[in-house]
Coordinates of C-alpha atoms in Angstrom, one line a residue:
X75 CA -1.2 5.3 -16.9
X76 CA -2.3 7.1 -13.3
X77 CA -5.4 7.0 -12.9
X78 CA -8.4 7.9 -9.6
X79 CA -7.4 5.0 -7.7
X80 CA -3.4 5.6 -8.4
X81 CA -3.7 8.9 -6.8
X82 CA -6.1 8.2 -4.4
X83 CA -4.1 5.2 -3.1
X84 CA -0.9 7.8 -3.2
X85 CA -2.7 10.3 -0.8
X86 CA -3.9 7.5 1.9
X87 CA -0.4 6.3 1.7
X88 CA 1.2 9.7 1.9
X89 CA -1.0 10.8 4.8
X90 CA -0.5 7.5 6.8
X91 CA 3.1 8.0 6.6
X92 CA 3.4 11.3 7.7
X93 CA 1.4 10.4 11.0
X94 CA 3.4 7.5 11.2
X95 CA 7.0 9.1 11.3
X96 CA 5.4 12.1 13.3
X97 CA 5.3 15.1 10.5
X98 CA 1.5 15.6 11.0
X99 CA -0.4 16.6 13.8
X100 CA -4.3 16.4 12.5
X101 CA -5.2 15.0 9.5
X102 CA -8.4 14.0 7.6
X103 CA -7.7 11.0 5.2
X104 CA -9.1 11.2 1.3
X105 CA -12.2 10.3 0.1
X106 CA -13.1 9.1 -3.0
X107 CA -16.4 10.5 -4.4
X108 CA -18.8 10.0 -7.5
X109 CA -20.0 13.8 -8.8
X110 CA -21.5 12.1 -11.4
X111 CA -21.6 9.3 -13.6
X112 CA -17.9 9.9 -15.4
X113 CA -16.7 12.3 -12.8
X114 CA -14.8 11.5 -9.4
X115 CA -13.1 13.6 -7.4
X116 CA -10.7 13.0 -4.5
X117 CA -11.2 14.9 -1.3
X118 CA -11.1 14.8 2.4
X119 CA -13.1 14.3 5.1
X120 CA -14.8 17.6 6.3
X121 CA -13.9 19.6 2.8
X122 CA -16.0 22.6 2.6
X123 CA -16.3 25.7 0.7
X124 CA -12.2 26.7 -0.4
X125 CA -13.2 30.3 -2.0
X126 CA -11.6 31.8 1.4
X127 CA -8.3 31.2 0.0
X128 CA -8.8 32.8 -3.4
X129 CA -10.6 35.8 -1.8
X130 CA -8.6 39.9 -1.0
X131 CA -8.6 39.1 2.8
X132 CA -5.8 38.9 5.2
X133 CA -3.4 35.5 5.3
X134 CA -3.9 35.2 8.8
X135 CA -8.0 35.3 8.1
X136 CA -7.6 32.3 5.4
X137 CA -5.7 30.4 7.8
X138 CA -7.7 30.7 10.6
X139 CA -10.6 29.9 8.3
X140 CA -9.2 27.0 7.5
X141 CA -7.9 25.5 10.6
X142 CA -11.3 26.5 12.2
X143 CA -13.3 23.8 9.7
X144 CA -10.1 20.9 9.6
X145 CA -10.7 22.1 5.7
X146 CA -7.1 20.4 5.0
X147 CA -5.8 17.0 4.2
X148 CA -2.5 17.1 6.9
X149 CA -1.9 20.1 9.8
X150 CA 1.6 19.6 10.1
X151 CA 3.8 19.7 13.4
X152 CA 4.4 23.4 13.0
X153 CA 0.4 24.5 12.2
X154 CA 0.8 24.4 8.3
X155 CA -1.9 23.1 5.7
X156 CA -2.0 21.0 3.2
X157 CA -4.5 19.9 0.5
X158 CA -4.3 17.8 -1.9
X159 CA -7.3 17.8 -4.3
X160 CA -7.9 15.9 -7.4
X161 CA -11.0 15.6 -10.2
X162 CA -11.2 12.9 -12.9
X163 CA -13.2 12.2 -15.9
X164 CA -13.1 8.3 -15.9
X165 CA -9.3 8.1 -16.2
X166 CA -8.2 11.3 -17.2
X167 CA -7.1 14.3 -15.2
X168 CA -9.6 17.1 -14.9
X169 CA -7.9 19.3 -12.6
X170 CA -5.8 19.5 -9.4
X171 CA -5.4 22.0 -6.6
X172 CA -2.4 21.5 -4.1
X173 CA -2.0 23.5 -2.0
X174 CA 0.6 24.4 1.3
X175 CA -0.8 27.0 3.5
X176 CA 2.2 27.9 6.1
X177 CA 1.1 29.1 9.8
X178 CA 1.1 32.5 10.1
X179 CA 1.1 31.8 14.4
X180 CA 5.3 30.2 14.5
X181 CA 5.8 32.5 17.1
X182 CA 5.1 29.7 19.4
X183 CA 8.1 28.2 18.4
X184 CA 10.3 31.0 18.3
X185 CA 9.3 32.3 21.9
X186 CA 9.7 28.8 23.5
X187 CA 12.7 27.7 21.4
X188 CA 14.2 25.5 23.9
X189 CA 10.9 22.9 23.5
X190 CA 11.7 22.6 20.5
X191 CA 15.7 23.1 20.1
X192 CA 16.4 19.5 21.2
X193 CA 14.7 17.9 18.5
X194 CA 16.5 17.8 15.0
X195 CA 13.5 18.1 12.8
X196 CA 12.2 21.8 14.1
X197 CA 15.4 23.0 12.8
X198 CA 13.8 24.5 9.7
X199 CA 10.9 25.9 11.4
X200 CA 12.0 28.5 14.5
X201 CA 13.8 30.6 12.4
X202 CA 12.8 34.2 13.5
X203 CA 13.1 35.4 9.7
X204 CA 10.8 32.8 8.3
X205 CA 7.5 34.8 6.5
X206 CA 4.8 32.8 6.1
X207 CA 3.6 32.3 2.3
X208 CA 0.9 30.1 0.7
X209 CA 2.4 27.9 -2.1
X210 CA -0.2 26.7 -4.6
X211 CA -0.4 24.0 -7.6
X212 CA -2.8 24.4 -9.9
X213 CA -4.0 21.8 -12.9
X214 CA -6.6 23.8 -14.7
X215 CA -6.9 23.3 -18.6
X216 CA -9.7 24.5 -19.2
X217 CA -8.5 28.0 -18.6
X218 CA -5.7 27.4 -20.6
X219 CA -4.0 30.6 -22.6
X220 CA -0.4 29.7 -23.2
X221 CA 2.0 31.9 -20.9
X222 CA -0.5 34.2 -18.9
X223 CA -2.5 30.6 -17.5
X224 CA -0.5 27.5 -18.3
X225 CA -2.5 24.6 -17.9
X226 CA -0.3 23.4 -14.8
X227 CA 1.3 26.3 -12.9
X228 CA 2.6 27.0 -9.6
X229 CA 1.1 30.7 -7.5
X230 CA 3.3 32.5 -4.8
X231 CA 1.7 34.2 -2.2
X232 CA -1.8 35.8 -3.1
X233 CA -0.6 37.5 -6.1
X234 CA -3.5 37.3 -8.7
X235 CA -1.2 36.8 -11.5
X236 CA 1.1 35.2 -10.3
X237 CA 1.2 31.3 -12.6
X238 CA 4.9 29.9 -12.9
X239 CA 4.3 27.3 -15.8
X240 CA 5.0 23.8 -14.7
X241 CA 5.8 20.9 -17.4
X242 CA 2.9 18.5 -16.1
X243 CA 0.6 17.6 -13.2
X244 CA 2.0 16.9 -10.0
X245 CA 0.8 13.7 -8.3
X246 CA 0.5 13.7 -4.6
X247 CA 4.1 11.9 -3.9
X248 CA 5.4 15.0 -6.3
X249 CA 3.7 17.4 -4.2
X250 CA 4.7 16.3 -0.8
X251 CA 8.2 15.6 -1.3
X252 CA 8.8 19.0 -3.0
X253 CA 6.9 20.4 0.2
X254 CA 8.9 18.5 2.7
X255 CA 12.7 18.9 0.4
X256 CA 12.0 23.0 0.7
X257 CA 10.2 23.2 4.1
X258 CA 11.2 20.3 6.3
X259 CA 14.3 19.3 5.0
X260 CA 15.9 17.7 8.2
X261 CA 13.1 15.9 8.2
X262 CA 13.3 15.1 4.4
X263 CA 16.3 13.2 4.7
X264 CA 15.4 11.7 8.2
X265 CA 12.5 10.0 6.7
X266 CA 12.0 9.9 2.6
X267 CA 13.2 6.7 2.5
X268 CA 10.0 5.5 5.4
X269 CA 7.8 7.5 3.5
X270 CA 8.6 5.9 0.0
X271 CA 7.6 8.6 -2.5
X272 CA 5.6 7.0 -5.6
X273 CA 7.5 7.7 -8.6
X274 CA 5.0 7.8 -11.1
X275 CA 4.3 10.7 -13.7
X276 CA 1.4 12.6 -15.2
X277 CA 2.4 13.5 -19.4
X278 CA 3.7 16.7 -20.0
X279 CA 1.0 19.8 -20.6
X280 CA 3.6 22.3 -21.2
X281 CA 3.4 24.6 -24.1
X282 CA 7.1 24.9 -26.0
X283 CA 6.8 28.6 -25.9
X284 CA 6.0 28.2 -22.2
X285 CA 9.5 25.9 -21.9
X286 CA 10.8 29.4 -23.3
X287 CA 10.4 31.2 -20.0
X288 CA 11.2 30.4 -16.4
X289 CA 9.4 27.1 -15.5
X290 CA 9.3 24.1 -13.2
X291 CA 10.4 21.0 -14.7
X292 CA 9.2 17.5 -13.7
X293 CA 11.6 14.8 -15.5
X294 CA 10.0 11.0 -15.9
X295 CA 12.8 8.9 -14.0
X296 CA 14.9 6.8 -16.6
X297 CA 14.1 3.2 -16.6

């Protein structure tokens, strides 16, 4: 059964891999922190005040935000954000928030292509069509009402309402390699097998009426 130290464990992992093969370019590792006597919760060094990302302001404004306080666990090579953020109750799973903020400034690398053009792994990211979009996980049961805010669901953009239900909890190897399949994929298949995804599972939350509609799935590997 995952529990705090299982995901913490997977984050410090996660994040010293992805310096190590070269995907990030700042990073604060996780900490591990009593909020009380039951409760834990897994952060990261500098972690601040998130409302900014849930507020009716610009993307560009969140971002800079953002970027301005290291409020992140990885900056990756081409500016994006990620956070990974996890609260416990002994050993069960209070809530998540993962989040992938995309930089809204890649026309750096679209101006100066030939920096980048050489190297294999910026293929995904110089694209001149690319629109930056936030990507957000969300574990929160205790808002739960079955289809309009599944207990685990994924949010698109800034769109309010916006909660695609998802069949469980993503852990943080979940997270990252869905990031890096969709978003880095050169660099996926360069280095997945270095970064050795965990392939543990949270239990299902999904509703069967939610299975109904249009949902992520997350399918326990067969033993």
């Amino acid at each position: 059964m995952l529990n705090v130290q299982n995901i913490f464990k997977d984050v410090n992992n996660l994040t010293a891999k992805l310096i190590e093969v070269g995907l990030s370019s700042q990073q604060n590792f996780p900490t591990l922190n009593k909020l009380s006597q039951n409760i834990s919760e897994i952060s990261y060094a500098n972690s601040s005040d998130l409302s900014i990302a849930l507020k009716n302001v610009a993307y560009q404004d969140i971002y800079d935000e953002l970027d301005r306080g290291k409020n992140y666990n990885i900056k990756m090579i081409d500016g994006a954000l990620i956070q990974l953020l996890y609260r416990f109750q002994g050993s069960q799973l209070l809530s998540h928030r993962l989040a992938f903020f995309s930089s809204p400034y890649l026309e750096s690398f679209q101006n100066e292509p030939e920096l980048y053009e050489e190297d294999e792994i910026f293929a995904d990211i110089i694209a001149k069509n690319i629109v930056a979009v936030p990507i957000r996980f969300d574990y929160d049961p205790d808002n739960f009402q079955e289809i309009h805010h599944p207990r685990c669901h994924l949010t698109l953009g800034q769109f309010k309402n916006c909660r695609i239900p998802v069949s469980s909890p993503l852990t943080p190897s979940i997270f990252i390699a869905f990031i890096l399949r969709n978003f880095y994929n050169t660099a996926y298949h360069l280095y997945s097998e270095q970064i050795n995804f965990n392939n543990q599972r949270f239990p299902e939350t999904i509703t069967e009426i939610e299975t109904n509609i249009l949902h992520f799935a997350i399918k326990s590997p067969s033993l």
